Amino acid sequence: MLQFPEPILRLIQQFERLPGIGPKSAQRLAFYVTTMADEQVQEFAQALLRMKQELTICEQCCAISDRSPCPVCGDPLRDRSVICVVQDTRDMLAIERMQAYDGLYHVLGGAISPMDGIGPDQLHLRELLQRIANEQVTELILATNSTVEGEATAMYIARLAHHFDQLQVTRIAHGIPVGGDLEYADEITLKRAMEFRRPI
Amino acid sequence: MKIERLDLQNFRTYSYTSLQFGPTLNVLLGQNAEGKTTILEAISMFAYGRSTRAKHEKELIQFGETQSQLRILFHRNGKQMDMAMKILEKGKQIKVNGVSKKNLSEFLGQLHIVFFTPDDLQMIKLGPDERRKFLNLNMGQFISGFVHHLRTYNQLLLQRNSLLRMRQFDPLPVWDEQLSTVGGVILSQRDQFIQELSFHATRIYKELSNQKETLSISYKTGVKGSNEISYRENLFEQLRQSAHHDVEKGFTTVGPHRDDLLFYLDGKPVSRFASQGQVRTVVLSLKFALFEYIREKTKELPIVLLDDVFSELDLSRQKHLLENLHGAQTILTTTDLENRLKANLNGKVFKIAHGIITVER
């Protein structure tokens, strides 16, 4: 039986390691690479390598960035008294896109999940506590995901943060998406939105 | 509530089959292992959201195929409903009236069933798992959000147990807080459900047994409380107190995952003192109580599925059964027609052999 040539097999295996790529997709991608021009393949390989080489972790907020401090932490116009805590750098970029938040961030690098062996020590929590202790922080906004792990992480941080006087700890709101029709919201979301309603 | 039609494709032994049900009684007639129960299983998937027989849903896909499809057409409160389910090797897709639904919570609550199976008898004798399964499946049918809460609870429990095995006490409270919030909801809903079920079951047992004994069903939980708030607060406190004990055991020893349902006849536990006949009457009463509960809550008659249990009943119980269904659509499986004749059944008969279904009458 004819097997895949060894070089293709090697590439297929590499593609399969990526999230969301199964054996079939990996084969399709690998065979597509055989049709690409040499320069294109060079560029692709370089892009992979350079991304890894040129990226760093911001020494202040722990976000993945091309410099440290990252553009947000290095921006003198930012409000340094507010820190928004997120699970990963993509969450930070999502909040940045809204262009209405001018405080700082802190990227945890995940959420507490004992099943996956991720405890408080595996997250960038020590860095966060140091920042609160050393800088003039007045508010901590907990913007972890609304999953059981995200909630547990938020609660854990809230408990730690209560040791600091003068620090207000808030949790982002959960409920009906803006522009969403009530009738299409699922019951769990609706229930939550009702529970956390507020006077206007 | 009436099922009009059920289509199966690549489901267990069926490559393709379509059944058009009659409005009252439907008899699925055939030898053992010909695929009678599979039809009932397919219907139950739309009420429970999952199979009660398969360990992994992959088993439901016909051998050699990659996916299985089910579709059911029924009337509910005079409205035509169309539900479809596609079972894939990884997960399933669901549609209600042509609209895809992301989670099971939006899918459940449409079709209501009362499912009588021969395994029900074991429910009394075996461990609490089976009784919790009865509660979970049936409460999931109409208590909105119940399945979601149960899932969240189980996930939280896995996380807490991982912490216990690592002997870490420090982060426990953040999990206990969420566990008790969700657990409080589950506990209070179960408490309420069992109270209402018990009320019906006691009355029905009296009728079935000719006033001989009194059946009582009670909720056994290690958590003290009477409503969502008190259950939540007590569960949180009890989780806190049991932390050291739990670390020693390596799992969480308190909470709704340890609940049980207890049956008593004149104050004596059914599991230990009742005869086989009494156990059967207790189970029948429980299922009839569920029928009454659904009828009361939804103002409609649920679909009744009888898997091979009809033949086990004596004539008077058969009669009682049919009379007390108030004309609800019933689908029953049986291996011989003798039993049909005994109770003078009139209805549509489907003959099932080698996965092929023919309508007899």
Coordinates of C-alpha atoms in Angstrom, one line a residue:
Chain A
M1 CA 0.0 0.0 0.0
L2 CA 1.3 3.4 -0.9
Q3 CA 1.9 5.6 2.2
F4 CA 2.2 9.4 2.3
P5 CA 5.8 10.4 1.6
E6 CA 7.7 10.9 4.8
P7 CA 8.0 14.8 4.4
I8 CA 4.3 15.2 3.9
L9 CA 3.5 12.9 6.8
R10 CA 5.7 15.0 9.0
L11 CA 3.9 18.1 8.1
I12 CA 0.5 16.5 8.5
Q13 CA 1.4 15.5 12.0
Q14 CA 2.4 19.1 12.8
F15 CA -0.9 20.5 11.5
E16 CA -2.8 17.9 13.5
R17 CA -1.4 19.4 16.7
L18 CA -3.2 22.6 16.1
P19 CA -6.6 23.1 17.8
G20 CA -9.6 22.5 15.5
I21 CA -7.6 20.6 12.9
G22 CA -8.4 16.9 12.5
P23 CA -6.7 14.3 10.3
K24 CA -8.6 15.3 7.1
S25 CA -8.0 19.0 7.4
A26 CA -4.3 18.4 8.2
Q27 CA -4.0 16.3 5.0
R28 CA -5.7 19.0 2.9
L29 CA -3.5 21.7 4.4
A30 CA -0.3 19.7 3.9
F31 CA -1.1 18.9 0.3
Y32 CA -2.0 22.5 -0.3
V33 CA 1.5 23.5 0.9
T34 CA 3.0 21.3 -1.9
T35 CA 1.3 23.5 -4.5
M36 CA 2.5 26.8 -2.9
A37 CA 5.4 28.7 -4.4
D38 CA 8.8 28.3 -2.6
E39 CA 8.8 32.0 -1.5
Q40 CA 5.3 31.6 0.0
V41 CA 6.4 28.6 2.0
Q42 CA 9.4 30.5 3.2
E43 CA 7.3 33.4 4.3
F44 CA 4.9 31.1 6.1
A45 CA 7.6 29.4 8.0
Q46 CA 9.3 32.7 8.8
A47 CA 6.0 34.1 10.1
L48 CA 5.7 31.2 12.5
L49 CA 9.2 31.5 13.8
R50 CA 9.3 35.3 14.0
M51 CA 6.0 35.4 15.9
K52 CA 7.4 33.2 18.6
Q53 CA 10.7 35.1 18.6
E54 CA 9.4 38.6 18.6
L55 CA 6.6 38.2 21.2
T56 CA 7.1 38.8 24.8
I57 CA 4.9 39.1 27.9
C58 CA 4.3 42.5 29.2
E59 CA 6.1 42.8 32.6
Q60 CA 3.2 44.8 34.0
C61 CA 0.0 43.4 32.8
C62 CA 1.2 40.0 31.6
A63 CA -0.4 40.4 28.1
I64 CA 1.2 38.9 25.1
S65 CA 2.7 41.8 23.2
D66 CA 5.6 42.7 20.9
R67 CA 7.1 45.0 23.5
S68 CA 7.2 45.4 27.3
P69 CA 5.6 47.4 28.7
C70 CA 2.8 46.8 26.2
P71 CA 1.2 49.7 24.3
V72 CA -1.6 50.0 27.0
C73 CA 0.7 49.9 30.0
G74 CA 3.1 52.3 28.3
D75 CA 0.4 54.8 27.4
P76 CA 0.8 57.8 29.8
L77 CA -2.8 58.9 29.1
R78 CA -4.3 55.8 30.6
D79 CA -6.1 55.9 34.0
R80 CA -3.8 53.9 36.3
S81 CA -6.2 53.6 39.1
V82 CA -8.4 51.1 37.4
I83 CA -7.4 47.5 36.5
C84 CA -9.6 45.2 34.4
V85 CA -8.8 41.5 35.0
V86 CA -9.2 39.2 32.0
Q87 CA -8.5 35.6 31.3
D88 CA -6.4 36.1 28.2
T89 CA -5.0 38.6 25.8
R90 CA -7.8 38.1 23.3
D91 CA -10.3 39.2 26.0
M92 CA -8.2 42.4 26.5
L93 CA -8.2 43.1 22.8
A94 CA -12.0 42.6 22.7
I95 CA -12.5 45.3 25.4
E96 CA -10.0 47.6 23.6
R97 CA -12.1 47.3 20.5
M98 CA -15.0 49.0 22.3
Q99 CA -12.8 52.1 22.7
A100 CA -14.6 53.2 25.9
Y101 CA -12.3 51.9 28.6
D102 CA -9.2 53.9 29.4
G103 CA -7.9 52.0 32.4
L104 CA -5.3 49.3 32.6
Y105 CA -5.5 45.5 32.3
H106 CA -4.2 42.4 33.9
V107 CA -4.1 39.2 32.0
L108 CA -4.4 36.0 34.1
G109 CA -3.4 33.5 31.4
G110 CA -6.4 31.3 32.1
A111 CA -8.9 30.5 34.8
I112 CA -8.8 28.3 37.9
S113 CA -9.6 24.7 37.0
P114 CA -8.4 22.0 39.4
M115 CA -9.4 19.3 37.0
D116 CA -6.9 20.6 34.5
G117 CA -4.3 21.2 37.2
I118 CA -4.7 25.0 37.0
G119 CA -4.6 26.5 40.4
P120 CA -4.0 30.1 41.5
D121 CA -0.3 29.6 41.3
Q122 CA -0.5 28.8 37.6
L123 CA -2.1 32.2 36.9
H124 CA -0.5 35.6 36.9
L125 CA -2.0 36.4 40.3
R126 CA 1.1 37.2 42.3
E127 CA 1.8 39.9 39.7
L128 CA -1.7 41.3 40.1
L129 CA -1.4 41.5 43.9
Q130 CA 2.0 43.2 43.6
R131 CA 0.5 45.8 41.3
I132 CA -2.4 46.5 43.8
A133 CA 0.1 46.7 46.7
N134 CA 2.5 49.0 44.9
E135 CA 0.4 51.2 42.7
Q136 CA -2.5 53.5 43.5
V137 CA -5.3 51.2 42.3
T138 CA -8.8 52.1 43.4
E139 CA -10.9 49.7 41.4
L140 CA -10.5 46.2 40.2
I141 CA -13.0 45.1 37.5
L142 CA -13.3 41.3 37.2
A143 CA -14.0 40.4 33.6
T144 CA -13.4 36.7 33.6
N145 CA -15.7 34.5 31.6
S146 CA -19.2 33.6 32.8
T147 CA -18.3 29.9 33.1
V148 CA -18.1 28.0 36.4
E149 CA -14.3 28.3 36.2
G150 CA -14.4 32.0 35.3
E151 CA -16.8 32.6 38.2
A152 CA -14.6 30.7 40.6
T153 CA -11.6 32.7 39.5
A154 CA -13.5 36.0 40.0
M155 CA -14.6 34.9 43.5
Y156 CA -11.1 33.9 44.4
I157 CA -9.7 37.2 43.4
A158 CA -12.5 39.1 45.1
R159 CA -11.6 37.2 48.3
L160 CA -7.9 38.1 48.0
A161 CA -8.7 41.7 47.1
H162 CA -10.7 42.3 50.3
H163 CA -7.5 42.5 52.2
F164 CA -6.8 45.8 50.6
D165 CA -8.6 48.8 52.0
Q166 CA -9.8 51.5 49.6
L167 CA -10.0 49.0 46.8
Q168 CA -13.4 48.6 45.1
V169 CA -13.9 45.2 43.5
T170 CA -16.6 44.9 40.7
R171 CA -17.8 42.2 38.4
I172 CA -18.9 42.8 34.9
A173 CA -22.7 42.5 34.3
H174 CA -24.2 39.4 32.6
G175 CA -27.6 39.3 30.9
I176 CA -29.4 40.3 27.7
P177 CA -27.0 41.2 24.9
V178 CA -27.5 44.8 23.6
G179 CA -29.6 44.8 20.5
G180 CA -30.9 41.4 21.4
D181 CA -34.6 40.5 21.4
L182 CA -35.9 39.3 24.7
E183 CA -37.9 36.5 23.1
Y184 CA -34.8 34.9 21.7
A185 CA -32.8 35.0 24.9
D186 CA -32.4 31.6 26.5
E187 CA -34.0 31.1 29.9
I188 CA -30.8 30.9 31.9
T189 CA -29.7 34.3 30.6
L190 CA -33.1 35.8 31.1
K191 CA -33.2 34.5 34.7
R192 CA -29.9 36.0 35.4
A193 CA -30.8 39.3 33.8
M194 CA -33.9 39.5 36.0
E195 CA -31.9 38.7 39.1
F196 CA -29.4 41.4 38.4
R197 CA -31.8 44.1 37.3
R198 CA -31.1 47.6 38.4
P199 CA -33.1 50.8 39.1
I200 CA -33.1 53.4 36.4
Chain B
M1 CA -50.6 15.7 23.2
K2 CA -50.5 13.3 20.2
I3 CA -47.6 12.0 18.2
E4 CA -48.5 11.9 14.5
R5 CA -45.3 10.6 13.0
L6 CA -41.8 9.4 13.8
D7 CA -39.0 9.1 11.3
L8 CA -35.8 7.2 12.1
Q9 CA -32.7 7.1 9.9
N10 CA -29.6 5.0 10.7
F11 CA -30.9 4.7 14.3
R12 CA -29.7 1.4 16.0
T13 CA -31.0 -1.4 13.7
Y14 CA -33.2 0.8 11.6
S15 CA -31.8 2.1 8.3
Y16 CA -34.9 4.1 7.6
T17 CA -38.4 3.8 9.0
S18 CA -41.4 6.0 9.4
L19 CA -44.4 5.3 11.7
Q20 CA -47.7 7.1 11.7
F21 CA -49.4 6.6 15.0
G22 CA -53.0 6.3 15.9
P23 CA -54.6 8.8 18.3
T24 CA -55.1 6.4 21.2
L25 CA -53.6 3.0 21.5
N26 CA -50.6 1.7 19.4
V27 CA -49.3 -1.8 19.8
L28 CA -45.8 -2.7 18.7
L29 CA -45.8 -6.4 18.2
G30 CA -42.8 -8.6 17.7
Q31 CA -40.3 -11.1 19.1
N32 CA -37.5 -10.1 21.4
A33 CA -34.6 -8.2 20.0
E34 CA -36.5 -7.1 16.9
G35 CA -36.4 -3.4 17.6
K36 CA -39.6 -2.6 19.5
T37 CA -37.9 -0.9 22.4
T38 CA -35.8 1.1 20.0
I39 CA -38.9 2.9 18.8
L40 CA -39.8 3.9 22.4
E41 CA -36.2 4.9 23.0
A42 CA -36.3 7.2 20.0
I43 CA -39.5 8.9 21.3
S44 CA -38.0 9.3 24.8
M45 CA -35.0 11.0 23.4
F46 CA -37.2 14.0 22.5
A47 CA -38.5 14.2 26.1
Y48 CA -35.4 13.4 28.1
G49 CA -32.8 14.9 25.7
R50 CA -30.8 11.7 26.0
S51 CA -31.0 7.9 25.8
T52 CA -31.8 6.0 28.9
R53 CA -30.2 2.8 27.5
A54 CA -27.0 3.9 25.7
K55 CA -23.9 4.7 27.7
H56 CA -22.5 6.7 24.8
E57 CA -24.7 8.3 22.2
K58 CA -22.4 6.9 19.5
E59 CA -24.0 3.5 20.2
L60 CA -27.2 4.9 18.8
I61 CA -25.8 5.3 15.3
Q62 CA -26.3 2.3 13.1
F63 CA -23.1 0.2 12.7
G64 CA -21.0 1.5 9.8
E65 CA -22.8 4.9 9.6
T66 CA -21.5 8.2 10.7
Q67 CA -24.7 9.9 11.8
S68 CA -28.2 9.1 12.8
Q69 CA -31.3 11.3 12.4
L70 CA -34.6 11.3 14.3
R71 CA -37.7 13.4 13.6
I72 CA -41.0 13.6 15.4
L73 CA -44.2 15.4 14.5
F74 CA -46.8 16.0 17.2
H75 CA -49.6 18.2 18.4
R76 CA -49.2 20.2 21.6
N77 CA -51.9 22.4 22.9
G78 CA -53.4 22.3 19.4
K79 CA -50.1 23.5 17.9
Q80 CA -48.2 21.4 15.4
M81 CA -44.6 20.7 16.5
D82 CA -41.7 19.4 14.5
M83 CA -38.6 18.3 16.3
A84 CA -35.5 16.9 14.8
M85 CA -32.3 15.5 16.2
K86 CA -29.1 14.6 14.4
I87 CA -26.7 12.3 16.4
L88 CA -23.1 12.6 15.4
E89 CA -20.1 10.7 16.7
K90 CA -19.3 13.8 18.7
G91 CA -22.4 15.4 20.1
K92 CA -25.8 16.1 18.5
Q93 CA -27.7 18.9 16.7
I94 CA -31.2 19.7 17.6
K95 CA -34.0 21.6 15.8
V96 CA -37.4 22.8 17.0
N97 CA -39.8 23.7 14.1
G98 CA -36.8 24.1 11.8
V99 CA -34.9 26.4 14.1
S100 CA -31.5 25.1 15.5
K101 CA -31.2 25.2 19.2
K102 CA -27.9 25.6 20.9
N103 CA -28.6 24.0 24.2
L104 CA -30.7 21.2 25.5
S105 CA -32.6 23.6 27.9
E106 CA -34.4 25.1 24.8
F107 CA -35.2 21.7 23.4
L108 CA -36.7 20.1 26.5
G109 CA -40.1 20.9 27.7
Q110 CA -41.9 20.3 24.4
L111 CA -42.8 16.6 24.5
H112 CA -43.9 15.0 27.7
I113 CA -43.8 11.3 28.3
V114 CA -44.4 8.8 31.1
F115 CA -42.2 5.8 30.3
F116 CA -43.0 2.4 32.0
T117 CA -40.1 -0.1 31.5
P118 CA -39.3 -3.5 33.1
D119 CA -36.2 -1.9 34.7
D120 CA -38.5 0.3 36.8
L121 CA -38.8 -2.6 39.3
Q122 CA -35.0 -2.4 40.0
M123 CA -35.4 1.2 40.8
I124 CA -36.7 0.3 44.2
K125 CA -34.2 -2.4 45.0
L126 CA -31.0 -1.0 43.5
G127 CA -28.9 1.9 44.8
P128 CA -29.9 5.6 44.9
D129 CA -28.4 6.3 41.4
E130 CA -31.4 4.8 39.6
R131 CA -33.8 6.9 41.8
R132 CA -31.9 10.1 41.1
K133 CA -31.9 9.2 37.4
F134 CA -35.7 9.0 37.6
L135 CA -35.9 12.4 39.3
N136 CA -33.4 14.0 36.9
L137 CA -34.9 12.7 33.7
N138 CA -38.5 13.5 34.6
M139 CA -37.9 16.9 36.2
G140 CA -35.8 17.8 33.2
Q141 CA -39.0 17.3 31.1
F142 CA -40.8 20.4 32.3
I143 CA -38.8 22.3 35.0
S144 CA -37.1 24.9 32.9
G145 CA -33.4 25.2 33.6
F146 CA -33.2 22.0 35.6
V147 CA -30.9 20.2 33.2
H148 CA -28.7 23.2 32.9
H149 CA -28.4 23.5 36.7
L150 CA -27.7 19.8 37.0
R151 CA -24.9 20.1 34.4
T152 CA -23.3 23.1 36.1
Y153 CA -23.5 21.4 39.4
N154 CA -21.8 18.2 38.2
Q155 CA -19.0 20.3 36.6
L156 CA -18.5 22.2 39.8
L157 CA -18.5 18.9 41.7
L158 CA -15.7 17.5 39.5
Q159 CA -13.6 20.7 40.1
R160 CA -14.2 20.5 43.9
N161 CA -13.3 16.8 44.0
S162 CA -10.0 17.5 42.1
L163 CA -9.1 20.0 44.7
L164 CA -9.9 17.6 47.5
R165 CA -7.6 15.0 46.0
M166 CA -4.9 17.6 45.8
R167 CA -5.6 18.3 49.5
Q168 CA -6.0 22.0 48.9
F169 CA -8.3 23.7 51.4
D170 CA -7.6 27.3 50.5
P171 CA -9.6 27.6 47.3
L172 CA -12.5 25.4 48.4
P173 CA -14.8 28.3 49.4
V174 CA -15.0 29.8 45.9
W175 CA -16.3 26.4 44.6
D176 CA -18.5 25.9 47.6
E177 CA -20.2 29.2 47.0
Q178 CA -21.2 28.3 43.4
L179 CA -22.0 24.7 44.4
S180 CA -24.4 25.9 47.1
T181 CA -26.1 28.5 44.8
V182 CA -26.8 25.9 42.1
G183 CA -27.3 23.1 44.6
G184 CA -29.9 25.1 46.5
V185 CA -32.0 25.4 43.4
I186 CA -31.8 21.7 42.7
L187 CA -32.6 20.8 46.3
S188 CA -35.6 23.0 46.5
Q189 CA -37.0 21.9 43.1
R190 CA -36.6 18.2 44.0
D191 CA -38.2 18.8 47.4
Q192 CA -41.2 20.5 45.7
F193 CA -41.5 17.9 42.9
I194 CA -41.4 14.9 45.3
Q195 CA -44.0 16.4 47.6
E196 CA -46.4 16.8 44.7
L197 CA -45.6 13.4 43.3
S198 CA -46.0 11.7 46.7
F199 CA -49.5 13.3 47.1
H200 CA -50.7 11.6 43.9
A201 CA -48.9 8.3 44.5
T202 CA -50.5 7.7 47.9
R203 CA -54.0 8.1 46.5
I204 CA -53.2 6.0 43.4
Y205 CA -51.7 3.2 45.5
K206 CA -54.8 3.1 47.6
E207 CA -56.9 2.5 44.5
L208 CA -54.6 -0.1 43.0
S209 CA -54.3 -2.1 46.2
N210 CA -57.9 -1.8 47.3
Q211 CA -57.1 0.3 50.4
K212 CA -54.8 -2.3 51.9
E213 CA -51.7 -0.3 52.8
T214 CA -50.6 3.4 52.7
L215 CA -47.7 4.3 50.4
S216 CA -45.6 7.3 51.3
I217 CA -42.7 8.7 49.3
S218 CA -40.2 11.0 50.9
Y219 CA -37.2 13.0 49.9
K220 CA -34.0 12.0 51.6
T221 CA -31.3 14.6 51.5
G222 CA -28.3 15.2 53.7
V223 CA -28.9 19.0 53.4
K224 CA -31.2 20.7 55.8
G225 CA -33.7 23.2 54.4
S226 CA -37.1 24.0 53.2
N227 CA -36.7 26.5 50.4
E228 CA -34.1 27.7 47.9
I229 CA -32.5 30.1 50.3
S230 CA -32.3 27.9 53.4
Y231 CA -31.0 25.0 51.2
R232 CA -28.4 27.2 49.8
E233 CA -27.2 28.6 53.1
N234 CA -27.2 25.2 54.8
L235 CA -25.4 23.5 51.9
F236 CA -22.7 26.1 52.0
E237 CA -22.2 25.7 55.7
Q238 CA -22.3 21.9 55.5
L239 CA -19.7 21.9 52.7
R240 CA -17.5 24.1 54.8
Q241 CA -17.8 21.8 57.8
S242 CA -17.2 18.6 55.8
A243 CA -14.0 19.9 54.1
H244 CA -11.6 17.9 56.2
H245 CA -13.7 14.8 56.1
D246 CA -14.1 15.2 52.3
V247 CA -10.3 15.5 51.8
E248 CA -9.9 12.2 53.7
K249 CA -12.6 10.5 51.5
G250 CA -11.3 12.1 48.3
F251 CA -14.8 13.3 47.2
T252 CA -17.6 15.5 48.3
T253 CA -19.8 13.8 50.8
V254 CA -22.7 16.3 51.1
G255 CA -25.0 17.8 48.4
P256 CA -27.8 16.9 46.1
H257 CA -25.6 14.3 44.3
R258 CA -26.2 12.1 47.4
D259 CA -30.0 12.5 47.5
D260 CA -32.4 9.6 47.5
L261 CA -36.0 8.9 47.2
L262 CA -37.6 6.6 49.8
F263 CA -40.7 4.5 49.6
Y264 CA -42.6 3.2 52.6
L265 CA -45.7 1.0 53.0
D266 CA -47.4 1.6 56.3
G267 CA -44.1 3.1 57.5
K268 CA -41.9 0.1 56.5
P269 CA -39.3 0.6 53.8
V270 CA -40.4 -1.0 50.5
S271 CA -36.9 -2.0 49.5
R272 CA -36.6 -4.4 52.4
F273 CA -40.1 -5.5 53.4
A274 CA -42.3 -5.5 50.3
S275 CA -43.2 -8.5 48.1
Q276 CA -42.5 -8.5 44.4
G277 CA -46.2 -7.8 43.8
Q278 CA -46.1 -4.8 46.2
V279 CA -43.0 -3.4 44.6
R280 CA -44.7 -3.6 41.2
T281 CA -47.8 -1.7 42.5
V282 CA -45.5 0.9 44.1
V283 CA -43.7 1.5 40.8
L284 CA -47.0 1.7 38.9
S285 CA -48.3 4.2 41.4
L286 CA -45.2 6.3 41.0
K287 CA -45.6 6.3 37.2
F288 CA -49.3 7.1 37.5
A289 CA -48.4 9.9 39.9
L290 CA -46.1 11.3 37.3
F291 CA -48.9 11.1 34.7
E292 CA -51.2 13.0 37.0
Y293 CA -48.4 15.6 37.8
I294 CA -47.8 16.3 34.2
R295 CA -51.5 16.4 33.4
E296 CA -52.0 19.0 36.2
K297 CA -48.9 21.1 35.3
T298 CA -49.3 21.2 31.5
K299 CA -53.1 20.8 31.3
E300 CA -52.5 18.2 28.7
L301 CA -52.2 14.4 28.6
P302 CA -48.6 13.2 28.3
I303 CA -47.7 10.4 25.9
V304 CA -47.6 7.0 27.6
L305 CA -44.9 4.5 26.6
L306 CA -45.3 0.9 28.0
D307 CA -42.3 -1.3 27.3
D308 CA -43.2 -4.9 27.8
V309 CA -44.8 -4.2 31.1
F310 CA -48.4 -4.6 30.1
S311 CA -48.2 -8.4 29.8
E312 CA -46.9 -8.7 33.3
L313 CA -50.0 -7.1 34.8
D314 CA -53.1 -9.1 35.8
L315 CA -56.3 -8.4 34.1
S316 CA -57.7 -6.0 36.8
R317 CA -54.5 -3.9 36.7
Q318 CA -54.5 -3.9 32.9
K319 CA -58.0 -2.5 33.0
H320 CA -57.2 0.0 35.7
L321 CA -54.2 1.2 33.7
L322 CA -56.1 1.8 30.5
E323 CA -59.1 3.4 32.3
N324 CA -56.9 5.8 34.1
L325 CA -55.0 7.1 31.1
H326 CA -58.1 9.2 30.2
G327 CA -57.5 8.5 26.5
A328 CA -53.9 9.5 26.4
Q329 CA -52.0 8.3 23.4
T330 CA -50.3 5.1 24.4
I331 CA -47.6 3.2 22.6
L332 CA -46.9 -0.3 24.0
T333 CA -44.6 -3.1 23.1
T334 CA -45.6 -6.8 23.5
T335 CA -44.4 -10.2 22.2
D336 CA -47.9 -11.7 21.9
L337 CA -51.3 -10.6 21.1
E338 CA -52.9 -12.7 23.8
N339 CA -52.6 -9.8 26.2
R340 CA -54.2 -7.5 23.8
L341 CA -57.2 -9.8 23.6
K342 CA -57.4 -10.1 27.4
A343 CA -58.0 -6.5 27.9
N344 CA -60.0 -6.0 24.7
L345 CA -57.6 -3.5 23.2
N346 CA -58.5 -1.6 20.2
G347 CA -55.9 0.3 18.4
K348 CA -53.3 0.3 15.6
V349 CA -51.0 -2.7 15.5
F350 CA -47.5 -2.5 14.1
K351 CA -45.7 -5.8 13.4
I352 CA -42.0 -5.6 13.8
A353 CA -39.6 -8.2 12.4
H354 CA -35.9 -7.8 11.5
G355 CA -36.1 -4.1 11.7
I356 CA -39.0 -3.9 9.3
I357 CA -42.4 -2.5 10.4
T358 CA -45.7 -3.4 8.8
V359 CA -49.1 -2.1 9.9
E360 CA -51.5 -4.8 10.7
R361 CA -54.6 -2.9 11.2

